[in-house]
Short mmCIF file of C-alpha atoms in Angstrom, two decimals:
data_model
loop_
_atom_site.label_atom_id
_atom_site.label_comp_id
_atom_site.label_asym_id
_atom_site.label_seq_id
_atom_site.Cartn_x
_atom_site.Cartn_y
_atom_site.Cartn_z
CA MET A 409 24.81 15.66 -20.64
CA ARG A 410 25.11 13.40 -17.62
CA LYS A 411 28.66 14.61 -16.98
CA SER A 412 27.62 18.27 -17.11
CA ASN A 413 24.83 17.63 -14.58
CA ILE A 414 27.28 15.99 -12.20
CA GLU A 415 29.73 18.88 -12.57
CA THR A 416 26.94 21.40 -11.94
CA ALA A 417 25.93 19.60 -8.75
CA GLY A 418 29.58 19.48 -7.69
CA ASN A 419 29.93 23.24 -8.16
CA GLN A 420 26.96 23.83 -5.86
CA PRO A 421 27.70 21.99 -2.59
CA TRP A 422 24.80 23.70 -0.84
CA ILE A 423 22.43 21.45 -2.84
CA ILE A 424 24.07 18.41 -1.28
CA VAL A 425 23.80 19.98 2.19
CA VAL A 426 20.10 20.72 1.68
CA PHE A 427 19.36 17.14 0.63
CA ILE A 428 21.34 15.78 3.58
CA ILE A 429 19.28 17.92 5.95
CA LEU A 430 16.03 16.81 4.28
CA SER A 431 17.10 13.18 4.53
CA LEU A 432 17.85 13.56 8.24
CA LEU A 433 14.48 15.22 8.82
CA ILE A 434 12.84 12.17 7.22
CA ILE A 435 14.98 9.60 9.05
CA PHE A 436 14.75 11.10 12.56
CA PRO A 437 11.01 10.38 13.09
CA LEU A 438 11.60 6.76 12.11
CA LEU A 439 14.51 6.52 14.55
CA TYR A 440 12.29 7.97 17.29
CA VAL A 441 9.62 5.35 16.57
CA ILE A 442 12.22 2.56 16.82
CA SER A 443 13.66 4.08 19.99
CA VAL A 444 10.30 4.37 21.73
CA SER A 445 9.38 0.81 20.73
CA VAL A 446 12.42 -0.52 22.66
CA SER A 447 11.78 1.66 25.72
CA SER A 448 9.70 0.95 28.79
CA ASP A 449 6.58 2.95 29.52
CA ALA A 450 8.11 4.10 32.81
CA ASP A 451 11.09 5.63 30.98
CA ILE A 452 8.81 7.23 28.40
CA ALA A 453 6.71 8.83 31.16
CA ARG A 454 9.82 10.01 33.04
CA TYR A 455 12.13 11.13 30.21
CA GLY A 456 9.80 11.53 27.25
CA TYR A 457 10.65 10.50 23.70
CA LYS A 458 14.41 10.12 23.31
CA LEU A 459 16.48 9.32 20.23
CA ILE A 460 18.55 6.89 22.31
CA PRO A 461 16.55 4.93 24.92
CA GLN A 462 17.46 5.49 28.55
CA ASN A 463 17.14 1.75 29.12
CA PHE A 464 16.50 -0.80 26.43
CA SER A 465 13.34 -2.81 27.00
CA PHE A 466 11.66 -5.26 24.63
CA GLN A 467 8.54 -5.53 26.76
CA ALA A 468 6.34 -4.20 23.94
CA TYR A 469 7.53 -6.84 21.48
CA ASP A 470 7.23 -9.51 24.17
CA TYR A 471 3.62 -8.47 24.77
CA ILE A 472 2.76 -8.52 21.05
CA PHE A 473 4.52 -11.86 20.44
CA ARG A 474 2.79 -13.65 23.32
CA THR A 475 0.59 -15.28 20.71
CA PRO A 476 3.09 -15.82 17.86
CA LYS A 477 0.80 -18.18 15.98
CA GLY A 478 -1.85 -15.51 15.49
CA LEU A 479 0.71 -12.90 14.45
CA LEU A 480 2.48 -15.18 11.97
CA GLN A 481 -0.84 -16.33 10.53
CA SER A 482 -1.97 -12.71 10.06
CA TYR A 483 1.34 -11.97 8.33
CA LEU A 484 0.75 -14.92 5.99
CA ILE A 485 -2.78 -13.78 5.19
CA THR A 486 -1.57 -10.25 4.45
CA ILE A 487 1.25 -11.51 2.22
CA ILE A 488 -1.16 -13.71 0.26
CA VAL A 489 -3.72 -10.92 -0.10
CA THR A 490 -1.08 -8.34 -1.09
CA THR A 491 0.55 -10.62 -3.67
CA ALA A 492 -2.65 -11.95 -5.22
CA GLY A 493 -4.49 -8.63 -5.01
CA THR A 494 -1.68 -6.60 -6.56
CA THR A 495 -1.29 -9.11 -9.40
CA LEU A 496 -5.03 -9.16 -10.11
CA SER A 497 -5.34 -5.37 -9.84
CA LEU A 498 -2.45 -4.79 -12.24
CA LEU A 499 -3.93 -7.23 -14.74
CA LEU A 500 -7.39 -5.64 -14.61
CA THR A 501 -6.10 -2.07 -14.58
CA SER A 502 -3.70 -2.55 -17.49
CA SER A 503 -6.34 -4.43 -19.50
CA ILE A 504 -8.93 -1.66 -19.12
CA ALA A 505 -6.35 1.05 -19.84
CA TYR A 506 -5.18 -0.82 -22.94
CA VAL A 507 -8.73 -1.00 -24.26
CA MET A 508 -9.21 2.74 -23.72
CA THR A 509 -6.05 3.57 -25.69
CA ARG A 510 -6.89 1.45 -28.73
CA LYS A 511 -7.78 3.87 -31.51
CA ASP A 512 -9.46 1.13 -33.53
CA TYR A 513 -11.87 0.27 -30.69
CA ARG A 514 -15.24 1.89 -31.34
CA TYR A 515 -16.23 2.33 -27.69
CA SER A 516 -12.90 3.52 -26.30
CA ARG A 517 -14.29 7.00 -25.54
CA LEU A 518 -17.37 5.55 -23.89
CA THR A 519 -15.25 3.21 -21.77
CA THR A 520 -13.06 6.14 -20.74
CA PHE A 521 -16.16 8.09 -19.72
CA PHE A 522 -17.46 5.24 -17.55
CA VAL A 523 -14.09 4.92 -15.78
CA PHE A 524 -13.81 8.68 -15.28
CA PHE A 525 -17.41 8.86 -14.06
CA THR A 526 -16.56 6.66 -11.07
CA LEU A 527 -13.96 9.22 -10.01
CA LEU A 528 -16.71 11.79 -9.55
CA PHE A 529 -19.49 9.64 -8.05
CA ASN A 530 -19.34 6.76 -5.59
CA ALA A 531 -22.26 4.56 -4.60
CA GLY A 532 -21.12 4.45 -0.96
CA LEU A 533 -20.59 1.84 1.71
CA VAL A 534 -24.07 0.31 1.95
CA PRO A 535 -24.44 -0.71 -1.75
CA SER A 536 -20.90 -2.15 -1.82
CA TYR A 537 -21.59 -4.13 1.36
CA ILE A 538 -24.84 -5.50 -0.07
CA VAL A 539 -23.09 -6.52 -3.29
CA ALA A 540 -20.26 -8.23 -1.41
CA THR A 541 -22.50 -10.13 1.02
CA ASN A 542 -25.81 -10.72 -0.78
CA VAL A 543 -24.71 -10.90 -4.42
CA LEU A 544 -21.13 -12.16 -4.47
CA HIS A 545 -21.27 -13.94 -1.08
CA ILE A 546 -17.56 -13.36 -0.45
CA GLN A 547 -17.77 -12.62 3.27
CA ASP A 548 -15.34 -14.72 5.35
CA THR A 549 -13.20 -15.46 2.30
CA LEU A 550 -9.96 -14.01 0.98
CA TRP A 551 -11.91 -12.56 -1.95
CA ALA A 552 -13.49 -10.09 0.48
CA LEU A 553 -10.01 -8.66 1.08
CA ILE A 554 -9.08 -8.58 -2.63
CA LEU A 555 -12.03 -7.77 -4.90
CA PRO A 556 -13.14 -4.41 -3.39
CA TYR A 557 -9.74 -2.94 -4.31
CA GLY A 558 -9.52 -4.78 -7.62
CA VAL A 559 -9.61 -1.74 -9.92
CA SER A 560 -8.90 1.90 -9.11
CA ALA A 561 -10.29 4.41 -11.60
CA TRP A 562 -7.47 6.86 -10.84
CA PHE A 563 -4.75 4.26 -11.47
CA THR A 564 -6.55 3.18 -14.63
CA MET A 565 -6.46 6.74 -15.96
CA LEU A 566 -2.80 6.99 -14.97
CA MET A 567 -2.02 3.79 -16.86
CA LYS A 568 -3.98 5.07 -19.85
CA GLY A 569 -1.89 8.23 -19.86
CA PHE A 570 1.26 6.12 -19.99
CA MET A 571 -0.02 3.83 -22.74
CA ASP A 572 -1.09 6.81 -24.84
CA GLY A 573 2.59 7.53 -25.30
CA LEU A 574 3.19 4.19 -27.03
CA PRO A 575 3.11 4.40 -30.84
CA PHE A 576 0.04 2.71 -32.31
CA GLU A 577 2.20 1.51 -35.23
CA ILE A 578 3.65 -1.16 -32.93
CA ILE A 579 0.24 -2.80 -32.66
CA GLU A 580 -0.37 -2.57 -36.40
CA SER A 581 3.04 -4.14 -37.15
CA ALA A 582 2.33 -6.97 -34.71
CA LYS A 583 -1.03 -7.61 -36.38
CA ILE A 584 0.65 -7.81 -39.79
CA ASP A 585 3.06 -10.37 -38.35
CA GLY A 586 0.09 -12.47 -37.24
CA ALA A 587 0.04 -11.71 -33.53
CA GLY A 588 -3.28 -12.02 -31.71
CA GLU A 589 -4.78 -9.52 -29.29
CA TRP A 590 -3.62 -11.38 -26.18
CA GLY A 591 -0.19 -11.86 -27.69
CA ILE A 592 0.13 -8.13 -28.44
CA PHE A 593 -0.99 -7.23 -24.95
CA ALA A 594 1.19 -9.77 -23.09
CA ARG A 595 4.35 -9.71 -25.23
CA ILE A 596 4.49 -6.11 -26.43
CA ILE A 597 2.36 -3.74 -24.34
CA LEU A 598 3.09 -5.05 -20.85
CA PRO A 599 6.91 -5.14 -21.26
CA LEU A 600 6.84 -1.55 -22.55
CA THR A 601 4.81 -0.36 -19.54
CA LYS A 602 7.09 -1.74 -16.81
CA PRO A 603 7.67 1.70 -15.19
CA ALA A 604 3.94 2.35 -14.93
CA LEU A 605 3.23 -1.21 -13.74
CA ALA A 606 5.89 -0.95 -11.04
CA THR A 607 4.61 2.44 -9.86
CA ILE A 608 0.95 1.50 -9.79
CA GLY A 609 1.78 -1.92 -8.39
CA LEU A 610 3.55 -0.28 -5.45
CA PHE A 611 0.48 1.81 -4.63
CA TYR A 612 -1.82 -1.20 -4.95
CA ALA A 613 0.50 -3.23 -2.70
CA LEU A 614 0.48 -0.45 -0.09
CA ALA A 615 -3.31 -0.33 -0.19
CA TYR A 616 -3.64 -4.07 0.33
CA TRP A 617 -0.91 -4.22 2.97
CA ASN A 618 -2.27 -1.36 5.07
CA ASP A 619 -5.94 -2.30 4.87
CA TRP A 620 -7.86 -3.31 7.98
CA TRP A 621 -11.24 -1.81 7.03
CA LEU A 622 -12.34 -4.68 4.76
CA ALA A 623 -11.43 -7.24 7.41
CA MET A 624 -13.54 -5.40 9.97
CA LEU A 625 -16.50 -5.40 7.57
CA TYR A 626 -16.41 -8.89 6.11
CA ILE A 627 -14.16 -11.20 8.16
CA GLN A 628 -15.44 -13.13 11.17
CA ASN A 629 -13.17 -16.15 10.77
CA GLU A 630 -10.13 -15.79 13.05
CA ASN A 631 -8.00 -17.72 10.56
CA LEU A 632 -8.47 -15.01 7.90
CA VAL A 633 -7.56 -11.94 9.95
CA PRO A 634 -4.88 -9.84 8.16
CA LEU A 635 -1.95 -8.20 9.89
CA GLN A 636 -3.26 -4.64 10.15
CA TYR A 637 -6.58 -5.70 11.63
CA TYR A 638 -4.80 -8.07 14.04
CA LEU A 639 -2.53 -5.25 15.27
CA GLN A 640 -5.45 -2.82 15.36
CA ARG A 641 -7.33 -5.18 17.69
CA ILE A 642 -4.30 -5.35 19.99
CA MET A 643 -4.25 -1.56 20.14
CA THR A 644 -8.01 -1.47 20.80
CA ASN A 645 -7.60 -3.93 23.70
CA ILE A 646 -4.80 -1.84 25.22
CA GLU A 647 -6.89 1.34 24.99
CA PHE A 648 -9.87 -0.47 26.53
CA LEU A 649 -7.79 -1.64 29.49
CA THR A 650 -6.29 1.83 29.93
CA LYS A 651 -9.73 3.46 30.05
CA ASN A 652 -10.95 0.85 32.54
CA MET A 653 -7.98 1.61 34.80
CA GLN A 654 -8.75 5.34 34.62
CA ALA A 655 -12.39 4.59 35.47
CA GLY A 656 -11.29 2.97 38.73
CA ILE A 657 -11.52 -0.68 37.70
CA ASN A 658 -8.66 -2.74 39.12
CA VAL A 659 -6.48 -3.57 36.10
CA ASP A 660 -2.76 -4.34 36.34
CA MET A 661 -1.23 -2.18 33.61
CA SER A 662 2.37 -2.83 34.62
CA ALA A 663 2.51 -5.83 32.27
CA ILE A 664 0.88 -3.93 29.40
CA PRO A 665 3.25 -1.45 27.69
CA ALA A 666 0.67 0.84 26.13
CA GLU A 667 2.86 3.60 24.67
CA SER A 668 5.78 1.48 23.46
CA SER A 669 3.36 -1.08 21.99
CA ARG A 670 1.96 1.59 19.67
CA MET A 671 5.41 2.18 18.22
CA ALA A 672 6.22 -1.53 18.07
CA ILE A 673 3.00 -2.11 16.14
CA ALA A 674 3.98 0.67 13.72
CA ILE A 675 7.35 -1.01 13.14
CA LEU A 676 5.80 -4.46 12.59
CA ALA A 677 3.16 -3.07 10.23
CA ALA A 678 5.38 -0.82 8.10
CA GLY A 679 8.69 -2.68 8.21
CA PRO A 680 8.26 -5.12 5.29
CA MET A 681 6.98 -2.45 2.90
CA MET A 682 9.89 -0.17 3.82
CA PHE A 683 12.28 -2.87 2.64
CA ALA A 684 10.26 -3.48 -0.53
CA PHE A 685 10.10 0.19 -1.56
CA PRO A 686 13.75 0.52 -2.80
CA PHE A 687 13.14 -2.17 -5.42
CA PHE A 688 10.42 0.00 -7.01
CA GLN A 689 12.19 3.33 -6.58
CA LYS A 690 13.92 3.41 -9.96
CA TYR A 691 10.56 3.04 -11.73
CA LEU A 692 8.56 5.32 -9.42
CA ILE A 693 9.52 8.77 -10.74
CA LYS A 694 9.43 7.76 -14.41
CA GLY A 695 6.07 6.04 -14.06
CA LEU A 696 4.47 8.98 -12.28
CA THR A 697 5.81 11.74 -14.51
CA VAL A 698 5.14 10.07 -17.86
CA GLY A 699 1.71 8.84 -16.85
CA SER A 700 0.63 12.19 -15.46
CA ILE A 701 1.87 14.39 -18.32
CA LYS A 702 0.27 12.48 -21.18
CA GLY A 703 -3.40 11.69 -21.66
#
């Protein structure tokens, strides 16, 4: 079967040409972002966006790295939050989905309804802020960057759809062999759901890595500022100085590369996740298709 598919693709070279063109269309914007990030603002204003810079300039990176301690610390905070948050979210999501798929659990339908209900109705920002600050008291802690994204109802339903495809006889056989509930879940269910875990884990990791909103709401401590919020504040400062210059206030903008800094910030923010994505790619399609078809 595999051989016939390869031969079919070989007999239709236009398919290869189409995918090459699509790949180039995807790669070119990224190359433009990299090119602009290593260009000076003067060249950008004179020549526009170019695939190959007129003159290479690392002024934008020099401006961003003027305070390397703050940048490296924000990277560390983001890595810790992404790693811990993704692990916790996968554990909670898979646990809830496993409960909903157990046919011998009396309240599985009711649990599924409660999870699905949150997809339709959301309490909003004010109640969640009150819970985080007045009930849980997690402001100015790493928990404020982790717990609000702990469980996604959509990802829970996706995981449930994947687990519904597992034969229930596996659980019954494990029980006959004397396995406990935690043993069944950890040693049997989780290894069989690796494609779904990898797919959902990637989306959770992207959510944690790209988040700056929670830091703006709950973090006042400078030592707990994540990467995206740190870079967002740099961009806000540049825009503030640019507006002041346009308003007639004497501000020397020659040392502040506004346009190239935007692209440099995009590279610094997205770069690590771009390198991590290929490791999840082989599980991504399988996890999405199986989880979305069933359940």
